[in-house]
XYZ file of C-alpha atoms in Angstrom:
697
model
C 12.349 -29.343 -2.269
C 15.128 -29.655 -4.832
C 17.019 -26.514 -5.849
C 16.250 -24.972 -9.242
C 19.787 -25.527 -10.546
C 19.588 -29.256 -9.856
C 16.148 -29.545 -11.416
C 17.370 -27.658 -14.464
C 20.126 -30.245 -14.940
C 17.716 -33.132 -14.448
C 14.983 -31.921 -16.811
C 16.991 -30.339 -19.602
C 17.321 -32.029 -22.997
C 20.866 -33.376 -22.939
C 21.683 -32.658 -26.583
C 20.653 -29.035 -25.982
C 22.651 -28.756 -22.764
C 24.933 -25.976 -23.998
C 22.063 -23.689 -24.955
C 20.272 -23.418 -21.602
C 20.896 -20.504 -19.257
C 24.097 -21.142 -17.306
C 22.373 -20.726 -13.958
C 25.359 -22.003 -11.993
C 27.698 -19.467 -13.628
C 25.242 -16.653 -12.961
C 25.010 -17.544 -9.264
C 28.782 -17.716 -8.995
C 29.058 -14.287 -10.577
C 26.615 -12.815 -8.083
C 28.574 -14.359 -5.215
C 31.872 -13.097 -6.637
C 30.497 -9.573 -7.077
C 29.507 -9.529 -3.392
C 32.967 -10.657 -2.299
C 34.696 -8.110 -4.520
C 32.515 -5.230 -3.350
C 33.133 -6.133 0.299
C 36.901 -5.674 -0.186
C 36.479 -2.637 -2.460
C 37.675 -4.388 -5.640
C 34.472 -3.555 -7.541
C 32.055 -0.656 -7.702
C 28.329 -0.529 -8.416
C 28.660 0.774 -11.960
C 31.052 -1.987 -13.073
C 28.935 -4.689 -11.456
C 25.787 -3.536 -13.255
C 27.635 -3.249 -16.569
C 29.285 -6.687 -16.311
C 26.157 -8.455 -15.169
C 24.080 -6.798 -17.900
C 26.576 -7.979 -20.507
C 26.528 -11.497 -19.066
C 22.746 -11.592 -19.181
C 22.697 -10.231 -22.739
C 25.052 -13.012 -23.866
C 22.971 -15.692 -22.151
C 19.725 -14.407 -23.677
C 21.306 -14.098 -27.126
C 22.484 -17.714 -26.935
C 18.970 -18.863 -25.973
C 17.194 -16.806 -28.637
C 19.494 -17.814 -31.514
C 19.032 -21.482 -30.635
C 15.281 -20.977 -30.356
C 15.132 -19.400 -33.816
C 17.324 -22.171 -35.239
C 15.024 -24.864 -33.845
C 11.950 -23.053 -35.134
C 13.534 -23.101 -38.575
C 14.182 -26.844 -38.289
C 10.569 -27.480 -37.324
C 9.317 -25.252 -40.137
C 11.463 -27.149 -42.675
C 10.140 -30.493 -41.452
C 6.566 -29.237 -41.633
C 7.183 -28.005 -45.161
C 8.354 -31.477 -46.241
C 5.381 -33.122 -44.533
C 3.074 -30.591 -46.189
C 4.220 -31.659 -49.657
C 3.372 -35.263 -48.884
C 0.091 -34.064 -47.391
C -0.951 -32.307 -50.611
C -0.016 -35.350 -52.687
C -2.183 -37.516 -50.459
C -5.326 -35.619 -51.458
C -4.904 -36.935 -55.005
C -4.714 -40.599 -53.915
C -6.016 -41.099 -50.347
C -4.495 -44.085 -48.582
C -5.231 -45.049 -44.980
C -1.675 -46.285 -44.392
C -0.150 -43.064 -45.703
C -2.622 -41.012 -43.649
C -1.527 -42.774 -40.443
C 2.141 -42.225 -41.317
C 1.560 -38.524 -41.925
C -0.392 -38.177 -38.669
C 2.509 -39.737 -36.791
C 4.933 -37.415 -38.584
C 2.899 -34.381 -37.471
C 2.796 -35.743 -33.909
C 6.560 -36.248 -33.936
C 6.998 -32.578 -34.836
C 4.541 -31.769 -32.043
C 6.622 -33.710 -29.524
C 9.747 -31.815 -30.607
C 7.822 -28.554 -30.322
C 6.903 -29.480 -26.759
C 10.553 -30.045 -25.971
C 11.295 -26.588 -27.380
C 8.501 -25.018 -25.317
C 9.888 -26.757 -22.246
C 13.291 -25.314 -23.124
C 11.859 -21.780 -23.274
C 9.916 -22.246 -20.024
C 12.917 -23.370 -17.999
C 15.075 -20.549 -19.348
C 12.376 -17.989 -18.565
C 12.151 -19.288 -14.984
C 15.942 -19.168 -14.681
C 16.103 -15.572 -15.887
C 13.397 -14.465 -13.463
C 15.096 -16.223 -10.558
C 18.572 -14.840 -11.230
C 17.211 -11.289 -11.613
C 15.360 -11.651 -8.323
C 18.464 -13.082 -6.651
C 20.606 -10.191 -7.885
C 18.147 -7.586 -6.571
C 17.903 -9.365 -3.235
C 21.670 -9.631 -2.706
C 22.590 -6.103 -3.784
C 19.474 -4.138 -2.902
C 19.494 -2.618 -6.397
C 16.558 -2.172 -8.738
C 18.467 -3.990 -11.427
C 15.386 -5.847 -12.734
C 13.605 -2.536 -13.276
C 16.579 -1.138 -15.207
C 17.206 -4.287 -17.234
C 13.580 -4.822 -18.281
C 13.107 -1.136 -19.126
C 16.153 -1.059 -21.405
C 15.803 -4.536 -22.967
C 12.130 -5.532 -23.113
C 10.941 -2.187 -24.486
C 13.629 -2.052 -27.185
C 12.384 -2.533 -30.801
C 14.935 -5.332 -31.304
C 14.291 -6.942 -27.926
C 15.679 -10.438 -27.499
C 14.232 -10.635 -24.000
C 10.746 -10.443 -25.490
C 11.577 -13.482 -27.636
C 12.142 -15.529 -24.477
C 9.108 -14.339 -22.544
C 6.718 -13.940 -25.479
C 7.954 -16.816 -27.737
C 7.390 -14.937 -31.001
C 6.822 -17.334 -33.954
C 5.713 -20.430 -32.046
C 2.066 -19.757 -32.894
C 2.660 -20.271 -36.617
C 4.095 -23.742 -36.036
C 1.162 -24.653 -33.807
C -1.273 -23.428 -36.468
C 0.297 -25.640 -39.191
C 0.191 -28.668 -36.860
C -3.450 -28.105 -35.942
C -4.473 -27.563 -39.564
C -2.583 -30.617 -40.803
C -3.913 -33.020 -38.165
C -7.465 -31.740 -38.621
C -7.272 -32.248 -42.390
C -5.951 -35.778 -42.011
C -8.602 -36.697 -39.474
C -11.312 -35.454 -41.827
C -9.761 -37.316 -44.752
C -9.565 -40.505 -42.708
C -13.042 -40.503 -41.191
C -15.141 -38.341 -43.502
C -14.030 -39.116 -47.061
C -15.170 -36.408 -49.423
C -16.044 -33.668 -46.895
C -13.654 -30.951 -45.874
C -13.629 -29.174 -42.534
C -11.103 -26.390 -42.068
C -10.101 -24.898 -38.725
C -9.874 -21.559 -40.520
C -13.353 -21.696 -42.108
C -14.932 -23.034 -38.913
C -12.993 -21.756 -35.853
C -15.351 -23.633 -33.531
C -14.133 -26.907 -35.005
C -11.494 -28.461 -32.797
C -9.343 -31.490 -33.439
C -8.999 -33.487 -30.243
C -5.485 -34.838 -30.544
C -3.576 -35.359 -27.256
C -0.421 -33.756 -28.629
C -2.334 -30.569 -29.484
C -3.870 -30.475 -26.004
C -0.378 -30.684 -24.488
C 0.896 -27.956 -26.817
C -2.040 -25.708 -25.936
C -1.289 -26.027 -22.217
C 2.372 -25.209 -22.879
C 1.626 -22.230 -25.118
C -0.936 -20.846 -22.651
C 1.664 -20.887 -19.906
C 4.335 -19.197 -21.992
C 2.028 -16.509 -23.346
C 0.632 -15.830 -19.876
C -2.679 -16.837 -21.398
C -5.460 -17.886 -19.106
C -9.093 -18.834 -18.815
C -11.855 -18.337 -16.275
C -10.877 -21.327 -14.131
C -7.221 -20.332 -13.940
C -7.965 -16.651 -13.334
C -10.415 -17.528 -10.556
C -7.908 -19.901 -8.999
C -5.392 -17.073 -8.634
C -7.635 -15.372 -6.093
C -6.941 -18.256 -3.711
C -3.187 -17.516 -3.822
C -2.499 -21.260 -3.963
C 0.357 -21.687 -6.402
C 2.165 -24.817 -7.513
C 5.855 -25.467 -7.171
C 7.922 -24.742 -10.249
C 9.280 -27.836 -11.980
C 7.572 -30.331 -9.608
C 8.978 -33.859 -9.638
C 6.811 -36.945 -10.337
C 7.601 -38.364 -6.880
C 6.140 -35.286 -5.217
C 2.986 -35.588 -7.320
C 2.690 -39.243 -6.339
C 2.810 -38.369 -2.639
C 0.043 -35.790 -3.041
C -2.106 -38.248 -5.038
C -2.020 -40.676 -2.130
C -3.222 -37.987 0.294
C -6.182 -36.834 -1.809
C -9.705 -37.463 -0.448
C -12.641 -35.865 -2.257
C -15.003 -35.641 0.743
C -12.298 -33.964 2.822
C -11.773 -31.413 0.055
C -15.535 -30.820 -0.071
C -15.563 -30.251 3.696
C -12.794 -27.669 3.310
C -14.779 -25.819 0.666
C -17.900 -26.005 2.857
C -15.894 -24.473 5.723
C -14.844 -21.634 3.404
C -18.435 -21.031 2.300
C -19.888 -21.041 5.828
C -17.206 -18.711 7.167
C -17.881 -16.128 4.448
C -21.634 -16.391 5.107
C -20.859 -15.909 8.796
C -18.809 -12.794 8.020
C -21.390 -10.969 5.912
C -24.752 -12.195 7.220
C -24.707 -9.596 10.008
C -23.672 -6.589 7.878
C -27.237 -5.432 6.943
C -28.483 -5.572 10.553
C -25.390 -4.685 12.608
C -26.325 -1.009 12.960
C -29.856 -1.821 14.182
C -28.482 -4.405 16.610
C -26.048 -1.925 18.188
C -28.828 0.686 18.481
C -31.100 -1.810 20.266
C -28.306 -2.410 22.791
C -27.953 1.299 23.524
C -24.851 2.027 21.434
C -24.441 4.336 18.462
C -25.219 2.981 15.016
C -21.630 3.609 13.897
C -20.434 1.054 16.479
C -21.468 -1.473 13.837
C -18.003 -0.867 12.377
C -16.448 -2.280 15.544
C -18.909 -5.193 15.573
C -18.110 -6.101 11.972
C -14.385 -5.469 12.409
C -14.083 -7.483 15.658
C -14.077 -10.649 13.567
C -11.189 -9.331 11.466
C -9.216 -8.280 14.569
C -9.339 -11.814 15.943
C -8.524 -13.252 12.516
C -5.147 -11.462 12.561
C -4.102 -13.757 15.409
C -6.065 -16.868 14.436
C -4.451 -16.967 10.984
C -1.029 -17.420 12.595
C -1.901 -20.239 14.975
C -4.042 -22.046 12.413
C -1.210 -21.797 9.876
C 1.183 -23.311 12.433
C -1.351 -25.965 13.465
C -1.816 -27.101 9.861
C 1.847 -28.222 9.871
C 0.746 -31.095 12.128
C -2.935 -31.731 11.389
C -5.916 -30.654 9.310
C -8.809 -32.290 11.143
C -8.120 -30.960 14.639
C -7.884 -27.272 13.646
C -11.092 -27.616 11.612
C -12.888 -29.212 14.570
C -11.610 -26.504 16.901
C -12.631 -23.814 14.418
C -16.183 -25.179 14.188
C -16.546 -25.341 17.981
C -15.289 -21.781 18.458
C -17.631 -20.495 15.738
C -20.533 -22.364 17.328
C -19.845 -20.652 20.661
C -19.244 -17.233 19.029
C -22.511 -17.220 17.095
C -24.456 -18.361 20.158
C -22.985 -15.472 22.148
C -23.867 -13.088 19.303
C -27.502 -14.220 19.400
C -27.759 -14.171 23.229
C -26.436 -10.597 23.466
C -29.919 -9.233 22.630
C -31.650 -10.873 25.615
C -28.689 -10.107 27.859
C -28.757 -6.483 26.620
C -24.964 -6.483 26.474
C -22.857 -4.899 23.769
C -19.835 -6.592 25.376
C -21.287 -10.055 24.814
C -22.051 -9.051 21.223
C -18.434 -8.023 20.622
C -17.103 -11.117 22.379
C -19.239 -13.281 20.143
C -17.773 -11.694 17.019
C -14.245 -11.996 18.428
C -14.839 -15.718 18.972
C -16.043 -15.995 15.372
C -12.808 -14.391 14.176
C -10.756 -16.755 16.336
C -12.402 -19.608 14.427
C -11.167 -18.459 11.019
C -9.586 -21.554 9.437
C -8.975 -20.128 5.956
C -5.237 -20.759 6.379
C -6.051 -24.456 6.888
C -8.389 -24.474 3.879
C -5.657 -23.058 1.619
C -3.021 -25.354 3.053
C -5.132 -28.466 2.539
C -5.697 -27.671 -1.138
C -2.012 -27.033 -1.773
C -0.731 -30.034 0.204
C -3.354 -32.704 -0.422
C -4.889 -32.052 -3.840
C -3.090 -33.497 -6.903
C -1.523 -31.046 -9.314
C -3.974 -31.903 -12.088
C -6.911 -30.945 -9.814
C -5.336 -28.103 -7.876
C -6.451 -25.296 -10.159
C -10.047 -26.573 -10.071
C -9.863 -26.833 -6.279
C -8.428 -23.314 -6.041
C -11.215 -22.004 -8.247
C -13.676 -23.864 -6.006
C -12.182 -22.132 -2.975
C -12.711 -18.713 -4.535
C -16.191 -19.613 -5.816
C -17.209 -20.814 -2.348
C -15.955 -17.526 -0.880
C -17.825 -15.457 -3.479
C -21.003 -17.490 -3.020
C -20.762 -17.082 0.755
C -20.275 -13.326 0.365
C -23.500 -13.156 -1.682
C -25.518 -15.632 0.403
C -24.765 -13.913 3.721
C -26.671 -10.671 3.012
C -29.305 -12.588 1.002
C -30.070 -14.783 4.018
C -30.312 -11.673 6.225
C -33.034 -10.450 3.884
C -35.046 -13.626 4.563
C -34.680 -13.489 8.352
C -37.126 -10.617 8.959
C -38.979 -12.380 11.805
C -39.923 -11.411 15.331
C -41.081 -13.958 17.926
C -39.925 -15.674 21.111
C -39.086 -19.274 21.980
C -39.124 -19.768 25.725
C -36.896 -16.892 26.977
C -35.044 -16.323 23.728
C -35.919 -13.509 21.314
C -35.879 -14.483 17.644
C -35.715 -11.442 15.342
C -33.711 -10.018 12.432
C -30.843 -9.176 14.788
C -30.508 -12.531 16.581
C -31.546 -14.943 13.832
C -28.204 -14.662 11.949
C -26.436 -15.842 15.115
C -28.840 -18.729 15.764
C -28.817 -19.833 12.118
C -25.026 -19.869 11.903
C -24.709 -21.674 15.249
C -26.985 -24.414 13.888
C -25.054 -24.515 10.614
C -21.719 -24.944 12.415
C -23.178 -27.692 14.611
C -24.325 -29.656 11.551
C -20.961 -29.022 9.880
C -19.099 -30.228 12.973
C -20.972 -33.543 12.918
C -20.370 -33.952 9.170
C -16.678 -33.131 9.651
C -16.233 -35.642 12.461
C -17.866 -38.438 10.453
C -16.479 -37.887 6.953
C -13.136 -36.083 7.133
C -10.085 -38.238 6.497
C -6.842 -36.999 8.038
C -4.112 -37.357 5.375
C -0.895 -39.116 6.274
C 1.817 -36.686 7.320
C 4.922 -36.849 5.171
C 8.497 -36.467 6.400
C 9.782 -32.949 6.533
C 12.499 -33.870 4.084
C 9.936 -34.794 1.488
C 7.536 -32.019 2.297
C 5.748 -30.647 -0.731
C 5.906 -26.889 -0.831
C 2.431 -25.464 -1.114
C 3.097 -22.167 -2.761
C 5.867 -20.966 -4.997
C 6.807 -17.977 -7.016
C 5.718 -19.472 -10.337
C 3.510 -22.250 -11.543
C 4.725 -25.692 -12.705
C 6.973 -26.085 -15.690
C 5.639 -27.826 -18.742
C 5.500 -31.593 -18.458
C 5.041 -33.444 -21.685
C 2.258 -35.986 -21.359
C 3.482 -38.180 -24.156
C 4.480 -41.797 -23.673
C 8.243 -42.334 -23.667
C 8.753 -38.611 -24.140
C 11.505 -37.987 -21.601
C 14.165 -40.657 -21.322
C 17.207 -38.786 -20.115
C 20.524 -40.561 -20.745
C 22.847 -41.291 -17.855
C 25.678 -38.884 -17.309
C 28.899 -39.805 -18.999
C 31.871 -40.707 -16.800
C 33.759 -37.671 -18.038
C 31.069 -35.472 -16.468
C 30.949 -37.243 -13.126
C 33.510 -35.107 -11.337
C 31.938 -31.886 -12.587
C 28.505 -33.032 -11.443
C 29.847 -33.972 -7.991
C 31.332 -30.503 -7.553
C 28.137 -28.870 -8.744
C 26.003 -31.139 -6.598
C 27.847 -30.265 -3.405
C 27.326 -26.549 -3.937
C 23.756 -27.071 -5.147
C 22.867 -29.133 -2.073
C 24.168 -26.403 0.192
C 22.062 -23.833 -1.620
C 19.021 -26.100 -1.683
C 19.274 -26.663 2.066
C 19.280 -22.914 2.555
C 16.394 -22.207 0.162
C 14.114 -24.923 1.520
C 14.322 -23.794 5.141
C 10.907 -22.394 6.069
C 10.661 -18.934 7.582
C 10.289 -19.182 11.358
C 9.359 -15.620 12.326
C 7.520 -12.599 10.960
C 10.755 -10.582 11.186
C 12.592 -13.105 8.995
C 9.678 -13.094 6.549
C 9.817 -9.294 6.346
C 13.525 -9.395 5.508
C 12.728 -11.572 2.479
C 10.283 -9.026 1.071
C 11.716 -7.250 -1.968
C 10.377 -3.812 -2.999
C 8.159 -5.467 -5.632
C 6.617 -7.791 -3.038
C 6.031 -4.900 -0.654
C 4.276 -2.942 -3.391
C 1.992 -5.878 -4.221
C 1.159 -6.414 -0.545
C 0.347 -2.725 -0.292
C -1.917 -3.003 -3.350
C -3.672 -5.951 -1.670
C -4.075 -3.859 1.489
C -5.580 -1.044 -0.560
C -8.142 -3.154 -2.410
C -9.309 -4.859 0.795
C -9.590 -1.488 2.523
C -11.705 -0.089 -0.330
C -13.967 -3.158 -0.430
C -14.496 -3.106 3.339
C -15.431 0.583 3.296
C -18.037 -0.076 0.597
C -19.529 -3.127 2.323
C -19.330 -2.284 6.029
C -20.767 1.223 5.895
C -23.509 0.388 3.369
C -26.275 0.032 5.973
C -25.374 3.367 7.596
C -25.025 5.305 4.333
C -28.175 3.959 2.681
C -30.275 4.538 5.789
C -29.002 8.105 6.211
C -29.356 9.202 2.578
C -32.057 6.945 1.126
C -33.893 5.519 4.190
C -33.380 1.974 2.908
C -34.789 -0.947 4.857
C -32.732 -3.956 5.955
C -34.138 -5.921 3.022
C -32.971 -3.293 0.525
C -29.458 -3.247 1.992
C -29.347 -7.053 1.939
C -30.350 -7.218 -1.710
C -27.792 -4.536 -2.624
C -24.944 -6.400 -0.890
C -26.043 -9.739 -2.336
C -26.002 -8.257 -5.842
C -22.470 -6.949 -5.288
C -21.369 -10.442 -4.205
C -23.009 -12.035 -7.240
C -20.908 -9.900 -9.605
C -17.725 -11.742 -8.612
C -18.115 -14.812 -10.834
C -19.447 -13.071 -13.992
C -16.722 -10.429 -13.829
C -14.044 -13.087 -13.466
C -15.481 -14.983 -16.450
C -15.059 -11.881 -18.624
C -11.615 -11.018 -17.284
C -10.360 -14.605 -17.269
C -11.540 -15.520 -20.758
C -10.921 -12.258 -22.588
C -9.176 -9.325 -20.913
C -6.276 -11.273 -19.394
C -5.595 -12.861 -22.792
C -5.353 -9.461 -24.470
C -3.168 -7.564 -21.973
C -0.248 -8.207 -19.654
C -1.012 -8.752 -15.981
C 0.818 -5.588 -14.975
C -1.330 -3.589 -17.416
C -4.536 -5.044 -15.976
C -3.188 -4.361 -12.477
C -2.553 -0.669 -13.095
C -5.828 -0.180 -14.971
C -7.802 -1.840 -12.167
C -6.155 0.403 -9.579
C -7.104 3.472 -11.608
C -10.708 2.216 -11.877
C -10.856 1.709 -8.082
C -9.674 5.302 -7.738
C -12.374 6.465 -10.178
C -15.035 4.565 -8.224
C -13.935 6.171 -4.957
C -13.935 9.652 -6.509
C -17.461 9.166 -7.831
C -18.625 8.059 -4.358
C -17.954 11.414 -2.659
C -20.962 13.495 -1.648
C -20.205 16.755 -3.429
C -23.287 17.310 -5.550
C -26.546 17.812 -3.607
C -28.745 15.797 -3.455
C -26.854 12.530 -3.192
C -28.658 10.091 -5.502
C -29.154 6.323 -5.403
C -27.736 6.099 -8.941
C -24.509 7.810 -7.900
C -24.046 5.638 -4.810
C -24.890 2.290 -6.433
C -22.916 3.065 -9.615
C -19.772 4.187 -7.796
C -19.947 1.274 -5.328
C -20.276 -1.152 -8.244
C -17.262 0.329 -10.041
C -15.172 0.221 -6.866
C -16.160 -3.310 -5.868
C -15.865 -4.898 -9.331
C -12.521 -3.193 -10.031
C -11.200 -4.394 -6.684
C -12.287 -7.958 -7.506
C -10.444 -7.872 -10.825
C -7.443 -6.325 -9.099
C -7.306 -9.059 -6.455
C -6.793 -11.899 -8.932
C -4.076 -10.118 -10.908
C -2.400 -8.838 -7.752
C -2.120 -12.292 -6.154
C -0.870 -13.789 -9.412
C 1.923 -11.203 -9.647
C 2.653 -11.553 -5.949
C 3.268 -15.287 -6.394
C 5.834 -14.554 -9.130
C 7.886 -11.922 -7.282
C 7.797 -13.539 -3.847
C 10.750 -15.533 -2.500
C 10.438 -19.322 -2.700
C 11.288 -19.508 1.010
C 7.906 -17.912 1.669
C 6.170 -20.862 0.014
C 6.395 -23.117 3.071
C 6.070 -23.133 6.829
C 3.940 -21.064 9.148
C 4.943 -17.589 7.948
C 4.285 -18.201 4.259
C 3.212 -15.891 1.466
C -0.438 -16.833 1.840
C -0.372 -15.868 5.506
C 1.319 -12.520 4.749
C -1.308 -11.607 2.158
C -4.100 -12.708 4.510
C -2.677 -10.585 7.309
C -2.350 -7.571 5.001
C -5.971 -7.924 3.900
C -7.267 -8.533 7.416
C -5.361 -5.533 8.784
C -6.934 -3.406 6.048
C -10.410 -4.543 7.094
C -9.685 -3.778 10.750
C -8.484 -0.257 9.981
C -11.414 0.359 7.613
C -13.965 -0.762 10.226
C -12.258 1.375 12.874
C -12.361 4.363 10.520
C -16.118 3.890 10.064
C -16.732 3.807 13.822
C -14.567 6.843 14.614
C -15.950 8.895 11.697
C -19.556 8.061 12.610
C -18.931 8.980 16.241
C -17.916 12.537 15.345
C -20.359 13.243 12.506
C -22.762 10.883 10.809
C -23.507 13.494 8.137
C -19.829 13.518 7.099
C -19.352 9.746 7.485
C -19.273 9.031 3.743
C -16.630 11.614 2.780
C -14.564 11.064 5.938
C -14.209 7.320 5.284
C -13.653 7.696 1.543
C -10.805 10.218 1.886
C -8.272 7.775 3.476
C -9.295 5.117 0.933
C -8.642 7.551 -1.914
C -5.238 8.583 -0.544
C -4.209 4.939 -0.088
C -5.380 4.142 -3.616
C -3.398 6.996 -5.144
C -0.334 5.900 -3.174
C -0.682 2.345 -4.495
C -0.895 3.626 -8.088
C 2.298 5.627 -7.608
C 4.016 2.591 -6.029
C 2.901 0.350 -8.899
C 4.297 2.786 -11.481
C 7.516 2.873 -9.449
C 7.903 -0.949 -9.661
C 6.153 -1.455 -13.018
C 9.124 -2.840 -14.967
C 10.001 -5.362 -12.259
C 6.596 -7.010 -12.904
C 7.559 -8.034 -16.470
């Protein structure tokens, strides 16, 4: 992994060299401030003042150049527009082609300008994060609050690229008009009169991708992909993409997605019947919380060793996972005839030890090409959502009761037998069709998560031909390279322990991990105690509970379509984050049993609000987490994906334990007793988000 400073030098437009953020100078300043404060030559107030002034000057330089270039593009478009209008009087195919090429040339220059803005935005985010990390200050919070919210904000020009949209509109309109004039003489189609009309020009497609990234715009596929917390490296090099392309194998990717789907089915297929199963074995119904949570307990440990194992292989951990899950589900099914709650719990623990979701994520990030990675990430989330819905739905269909030889087949044991058979079939398919990708050298290892997505790469032939460095710059580059290599070596070292990973967590990262903990806790409370609550208050059958849980799972994709295509394009991520947290809090408040009698409408409505809000929150939370997390947590065993998985799994364990303990003391107060901790955690997360709100800019 090459350091950001070196990549900035390699990818910048040479004639614009003096207008990029001076990232090297900023890093030197941070280092000098540290040295001066250690010997008492500087104080906190002076450091903040000097660094703020330095940042202001850098941003002003960037913004003034951006405005200047926008003016140049606008002037060129104005000249082309005059020729365009004259062409309508005397259409000529040769002149049309020349004008189209002129528009495309402006488009290519616009892409260079968008690339310029993107790299500067990344540099600003990184230097702010570095300053906070080194000094322990909340400088980002202060700087964003005072600059971004100012009516004359220059910072907003960098991160919101005001004015670019007008240039894009003129380009789109001009190219569409010329295409119509060339192919449909006499008819006129306007992009303004018919918004659904789109002109398929490659340069416009590239511009749209660039503008979407800069405006934090999104769509359903991208929003869904964020839930997987599989992010691309910023400014990836073509050589790294080439390595990943060689490792890609579609059937292996499909097997990874199938593993994800089956594991989620395995997790939730027992939820509607767990309370009846524990009763039939002589335990209290509330012990179902322990039965459901046993899988999560084991997953806390399995996530670590599977994450470490995926550094060496993908096939072997998947084979091991399938075998362990086969054994665990068999034990779960046999517990009924053995009349042993211990065997039941051991079976679920084995299932948790077979959780290979860390391998599934790692395979997508390491072995799927960049151009397909978002689709694969969305597939990962879709497979999880489908498994969450199919699990309870299958439980609804397994209402049988008969014996085969000495084995009882009923609604309690059938989920275990069915999943054991499914994992056996999957194991055979895996062994036959999975292709182990070639392992690359550690030095060339492609990082599989990073704090931002890729920078804009212009897909235009002969677009980037960077000139060689002049001899007069050679010595300067050598000096810079030596320092940059030292820093790159430090930043690319993977984290080797959970303690080291914790030290890299900034306050913003801790807040986002806490938010993730909260939403998983709330979701687990809603799902895991559903069979107990609905049976106590409404005397629901297993089929009714199964249908209810399946319907909750089926809301995931439609909700993400709405949020991904509309809401996330209208509001900032931090705004959606805070609103979603508040809606989770509202859902929890509405769930309390205060008004007698407790109605089905109140329970189903409040559960739906809580679950849907938590789903929306998860995507935005993981997206923000990827931006504020250290790049060192993008690789190795103790990576950002593992930390978020552990936070979510720990939340599920505590939630399931809360259900069991609360049910043991009083089943009549189970609902309110389990909701109270969830509400307090939710309120705490809202306060923490407000506390770090400006650092999420």
